[in-house]
PDB file of C-alpha atoms in Angstrom:
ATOM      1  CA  UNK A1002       0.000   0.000   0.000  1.00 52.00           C
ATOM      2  CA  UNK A1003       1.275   3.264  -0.813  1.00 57.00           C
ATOM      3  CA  UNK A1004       1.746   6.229   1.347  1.00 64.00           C
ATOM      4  CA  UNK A1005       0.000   9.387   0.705  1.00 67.00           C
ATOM      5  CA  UNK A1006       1.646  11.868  -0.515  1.00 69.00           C
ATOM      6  CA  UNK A1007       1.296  15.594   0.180  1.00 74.00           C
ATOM      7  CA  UNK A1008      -1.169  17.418  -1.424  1.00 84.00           C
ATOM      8  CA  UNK A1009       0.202  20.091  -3.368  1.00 86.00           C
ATOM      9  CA  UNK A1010      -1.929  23.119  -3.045  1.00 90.00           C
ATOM     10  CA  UNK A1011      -1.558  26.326  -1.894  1.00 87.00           C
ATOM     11  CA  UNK A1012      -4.666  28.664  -0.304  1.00 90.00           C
ATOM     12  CA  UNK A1013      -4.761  32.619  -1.148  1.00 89.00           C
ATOM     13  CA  UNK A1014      -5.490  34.307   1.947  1.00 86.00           C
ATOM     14  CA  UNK A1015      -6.458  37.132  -0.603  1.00 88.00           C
ATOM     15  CA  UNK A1016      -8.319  34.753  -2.667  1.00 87.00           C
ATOM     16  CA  UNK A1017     -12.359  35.337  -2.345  1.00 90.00           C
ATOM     17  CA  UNK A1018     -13.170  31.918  -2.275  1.00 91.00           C
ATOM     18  CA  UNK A1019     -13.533  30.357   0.830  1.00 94.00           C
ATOM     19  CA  UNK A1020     -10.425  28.023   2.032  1.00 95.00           C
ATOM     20  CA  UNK A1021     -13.009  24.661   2.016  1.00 95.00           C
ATOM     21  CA  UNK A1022     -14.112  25.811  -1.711  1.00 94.00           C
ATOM     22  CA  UNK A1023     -10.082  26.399  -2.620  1.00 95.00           C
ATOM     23  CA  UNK A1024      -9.504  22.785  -1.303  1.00 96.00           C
ATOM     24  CA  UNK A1025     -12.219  21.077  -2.736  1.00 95.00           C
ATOM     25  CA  UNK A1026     -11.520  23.312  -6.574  1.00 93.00           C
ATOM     26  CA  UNK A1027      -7.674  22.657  -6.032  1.00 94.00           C
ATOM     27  CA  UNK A1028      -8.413  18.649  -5.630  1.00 94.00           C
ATOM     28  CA  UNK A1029     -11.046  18.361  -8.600  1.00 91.00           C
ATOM     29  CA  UNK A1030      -8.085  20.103 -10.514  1.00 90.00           C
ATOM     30  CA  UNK A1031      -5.242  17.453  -9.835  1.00 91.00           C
ATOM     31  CA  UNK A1032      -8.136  14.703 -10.347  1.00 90.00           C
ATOM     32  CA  UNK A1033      -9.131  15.834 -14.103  1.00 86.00           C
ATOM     33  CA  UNK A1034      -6.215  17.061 -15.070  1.00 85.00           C
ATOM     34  CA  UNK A1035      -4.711  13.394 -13.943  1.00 87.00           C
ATOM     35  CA  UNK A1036      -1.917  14.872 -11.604  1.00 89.00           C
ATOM     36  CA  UNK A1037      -4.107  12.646  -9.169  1.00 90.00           C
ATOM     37  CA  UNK A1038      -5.390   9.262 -10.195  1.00 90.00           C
ATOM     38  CA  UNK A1039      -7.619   6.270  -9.469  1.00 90.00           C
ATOM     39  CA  UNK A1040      -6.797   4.451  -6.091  1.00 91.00           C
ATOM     40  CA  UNK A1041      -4.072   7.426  -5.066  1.00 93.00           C
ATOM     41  CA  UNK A1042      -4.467   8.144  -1.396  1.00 94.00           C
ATOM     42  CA  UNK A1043      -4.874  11.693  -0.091  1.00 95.00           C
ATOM     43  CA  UNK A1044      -3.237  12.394   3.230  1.00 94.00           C
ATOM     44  CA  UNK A1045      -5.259  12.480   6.065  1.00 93.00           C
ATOM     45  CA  UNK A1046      -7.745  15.528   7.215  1.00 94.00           C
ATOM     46  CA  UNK A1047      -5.154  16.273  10.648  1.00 95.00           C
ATOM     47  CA  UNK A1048      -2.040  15.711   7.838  1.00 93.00           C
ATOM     48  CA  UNK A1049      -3.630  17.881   5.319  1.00 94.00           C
ATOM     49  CA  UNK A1050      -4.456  20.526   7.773  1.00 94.00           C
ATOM     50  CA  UNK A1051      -1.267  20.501   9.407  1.00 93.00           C
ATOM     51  CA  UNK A1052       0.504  21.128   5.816  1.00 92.00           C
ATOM     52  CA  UNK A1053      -1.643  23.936   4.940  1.00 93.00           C
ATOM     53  CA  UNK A1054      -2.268  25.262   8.667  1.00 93.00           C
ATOM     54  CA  UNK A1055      -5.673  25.376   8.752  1.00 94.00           C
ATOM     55  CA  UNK A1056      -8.583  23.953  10.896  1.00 95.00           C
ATOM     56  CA  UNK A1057      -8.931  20.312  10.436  1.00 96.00           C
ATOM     57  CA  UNK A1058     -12.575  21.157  10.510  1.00 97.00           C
ATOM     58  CA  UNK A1059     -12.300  22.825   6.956  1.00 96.00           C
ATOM     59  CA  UNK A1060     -10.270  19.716   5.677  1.00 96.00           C
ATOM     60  CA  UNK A1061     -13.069  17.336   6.727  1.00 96.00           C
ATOM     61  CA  UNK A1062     -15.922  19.510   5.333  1.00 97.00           C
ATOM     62  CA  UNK A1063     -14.034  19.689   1.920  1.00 97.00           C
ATOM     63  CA  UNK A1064     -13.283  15.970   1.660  1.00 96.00           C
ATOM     64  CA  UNK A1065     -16.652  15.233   3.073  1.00 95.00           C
ATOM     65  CA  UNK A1066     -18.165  17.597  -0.633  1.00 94.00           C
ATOM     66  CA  UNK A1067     -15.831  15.702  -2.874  1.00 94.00           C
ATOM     67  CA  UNK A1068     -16.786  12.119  -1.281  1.00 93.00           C
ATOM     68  CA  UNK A1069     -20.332  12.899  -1.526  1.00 90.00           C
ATOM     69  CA  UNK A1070     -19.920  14.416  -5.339  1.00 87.00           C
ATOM     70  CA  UNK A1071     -17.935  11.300  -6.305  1.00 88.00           C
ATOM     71  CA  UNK A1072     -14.519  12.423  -6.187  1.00 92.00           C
ATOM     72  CA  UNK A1073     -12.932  10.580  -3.404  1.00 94.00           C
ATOM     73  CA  UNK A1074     -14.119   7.596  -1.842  1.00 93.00           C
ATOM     74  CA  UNK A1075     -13.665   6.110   2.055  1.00 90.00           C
ATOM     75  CA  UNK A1076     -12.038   2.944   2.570  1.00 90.00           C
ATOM     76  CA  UNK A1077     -12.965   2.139   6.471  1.00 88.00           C
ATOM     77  CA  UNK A1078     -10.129   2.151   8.082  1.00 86.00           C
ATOM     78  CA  UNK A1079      -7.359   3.076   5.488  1.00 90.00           C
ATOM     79  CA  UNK A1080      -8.431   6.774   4.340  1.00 90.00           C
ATOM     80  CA  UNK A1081      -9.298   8.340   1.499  1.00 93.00           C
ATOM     81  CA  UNK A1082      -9.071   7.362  -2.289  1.00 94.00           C
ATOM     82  CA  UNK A1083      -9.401   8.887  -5.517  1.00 93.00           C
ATOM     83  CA  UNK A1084     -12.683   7.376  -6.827  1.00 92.00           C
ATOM     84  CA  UNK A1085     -12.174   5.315 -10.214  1.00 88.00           C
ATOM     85  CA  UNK A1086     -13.511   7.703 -13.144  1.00 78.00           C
ATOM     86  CA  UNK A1087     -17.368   8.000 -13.665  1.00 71.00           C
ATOM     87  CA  UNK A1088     -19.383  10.479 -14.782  1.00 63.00           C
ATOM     88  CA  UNK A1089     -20.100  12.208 -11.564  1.00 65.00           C
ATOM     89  CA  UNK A1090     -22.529  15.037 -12.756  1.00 70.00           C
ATOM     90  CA  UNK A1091     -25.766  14.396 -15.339  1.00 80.00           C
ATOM     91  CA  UNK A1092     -25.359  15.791 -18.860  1.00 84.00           C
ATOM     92  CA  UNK A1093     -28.166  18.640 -17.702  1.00 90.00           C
ATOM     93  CA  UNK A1094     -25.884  19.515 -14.546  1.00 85.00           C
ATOM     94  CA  UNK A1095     -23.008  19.571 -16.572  1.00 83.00           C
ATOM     95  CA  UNK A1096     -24.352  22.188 -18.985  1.00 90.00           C
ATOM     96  CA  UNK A1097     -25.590  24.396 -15.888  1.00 92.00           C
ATOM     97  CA  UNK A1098     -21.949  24.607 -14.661  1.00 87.00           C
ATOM     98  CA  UNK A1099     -20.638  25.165 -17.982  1.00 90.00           C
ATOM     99  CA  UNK A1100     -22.825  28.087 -18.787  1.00 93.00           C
ATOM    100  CA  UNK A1101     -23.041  29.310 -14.948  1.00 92.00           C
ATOM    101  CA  UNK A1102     -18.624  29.350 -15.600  1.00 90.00           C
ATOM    102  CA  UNK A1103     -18.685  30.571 -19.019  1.00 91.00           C
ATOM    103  CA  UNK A1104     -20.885  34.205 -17.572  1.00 91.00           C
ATOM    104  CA  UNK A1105     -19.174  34.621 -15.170  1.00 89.00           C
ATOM    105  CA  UNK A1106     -15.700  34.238 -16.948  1.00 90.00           C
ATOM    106  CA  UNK A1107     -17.287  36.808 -19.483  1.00 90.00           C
ATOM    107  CA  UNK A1108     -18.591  39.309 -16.480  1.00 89.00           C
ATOM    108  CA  UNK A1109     -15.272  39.351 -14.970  1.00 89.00           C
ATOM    109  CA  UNK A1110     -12.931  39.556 -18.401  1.00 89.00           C
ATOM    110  CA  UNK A1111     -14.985  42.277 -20.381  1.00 89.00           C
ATOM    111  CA  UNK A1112     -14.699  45.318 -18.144  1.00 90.00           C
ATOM    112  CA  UNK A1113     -11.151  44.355 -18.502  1.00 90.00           C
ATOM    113  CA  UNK A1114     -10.924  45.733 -22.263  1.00 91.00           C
ATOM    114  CA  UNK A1115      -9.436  42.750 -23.835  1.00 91.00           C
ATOM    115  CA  UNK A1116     -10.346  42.080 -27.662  1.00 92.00           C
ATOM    116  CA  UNK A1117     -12.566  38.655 -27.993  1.00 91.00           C
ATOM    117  CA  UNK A1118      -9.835  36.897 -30.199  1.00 92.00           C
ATOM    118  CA  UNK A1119      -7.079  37.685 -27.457  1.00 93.00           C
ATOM    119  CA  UNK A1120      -9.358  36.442 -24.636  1.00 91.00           C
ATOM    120  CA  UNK A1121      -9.988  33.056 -26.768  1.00 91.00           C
ATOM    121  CA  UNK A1122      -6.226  33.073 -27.624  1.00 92.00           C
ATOM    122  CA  UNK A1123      -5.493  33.131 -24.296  1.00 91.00           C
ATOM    123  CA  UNK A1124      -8.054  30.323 -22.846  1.00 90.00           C
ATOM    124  CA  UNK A1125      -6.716  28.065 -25.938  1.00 89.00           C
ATOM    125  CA  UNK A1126      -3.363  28.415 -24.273  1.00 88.00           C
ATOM    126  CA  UNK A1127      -4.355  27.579 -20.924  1.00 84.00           C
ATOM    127  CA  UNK A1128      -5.767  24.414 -21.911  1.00 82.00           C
ATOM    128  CA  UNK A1129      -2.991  23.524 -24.170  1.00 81.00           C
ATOM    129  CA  UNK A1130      -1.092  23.881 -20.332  1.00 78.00           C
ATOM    130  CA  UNK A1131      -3.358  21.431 -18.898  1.00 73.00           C
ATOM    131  CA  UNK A1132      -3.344  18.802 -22.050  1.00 62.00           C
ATOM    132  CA  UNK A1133       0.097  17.317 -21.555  1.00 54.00           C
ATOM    133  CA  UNK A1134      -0.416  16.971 -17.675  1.00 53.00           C
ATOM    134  CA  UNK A1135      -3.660  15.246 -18.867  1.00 51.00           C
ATOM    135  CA  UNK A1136      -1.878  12.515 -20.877  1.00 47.00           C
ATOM    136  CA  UNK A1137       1.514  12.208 -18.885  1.00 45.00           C
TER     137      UNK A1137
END
């Protein structure tokens, strides 16, 4: 059985988001983009705390919203898993996040001034970031 490794993520103090939310986005992250995979093993809610010195409270609320969407699972008396891949949201749910995203990406990047094709250039790029850490 392998360890668990720490969890590389950082909180913003300065971020709006609270720190449960920045956990919970930071782990979906490292699961889609594959940096975490099936069967890895998360480090504990006191370990994970203790790393990012915060409230183990927050930890355990954050786990507890990526166990119940299907992220993680429990494995009594071991810890916590990365669940195998499934499609964790319905096709209608998945569209409401996808639109809900898309306006507010657009309310926050037009008062900004950028031109549409620079905006689009620019999203292109960052998924071309996440593609290779996808496949590797």
């Amino acid at each position: 059985m392998a360890r668990p490794q720490p969890l590389m993520i950082q909180i913003a103090t300065g971020d709006p988001r609270p720190i449960g939310k920045q956990i919970v986005d930071a782990v979906r992250m490292k699961i889609a983009t594959g940096e975490l995979g099936a069967g890895d093993q998360l480090p504990s809610v006191r370990g994970l705390a203790q790393q990012l010195t915060i409230n183990p409270n927050t930890v355990a609320k954050a786990y507890a919203e990526l166990t119940t969407e299907g992220w993680l699972e429990s494995r009594q008396g071991m810890g916590l898993y990365v669940a195998t891949k499934r499609q964790r949201l319905s096709e209608d749910e998945r569209e409401r996040r996808l639109d809900d995203a898309i306006g507010r990406f657009v309310n926050d990047v037009i008062p900004l001034g950028y031109p549409p094709d620079e905006v689009q250039a620019r999203v292109a790029d960052e998924f071309q970031q996440l593609v290779p850490r996808k496949i590797a």
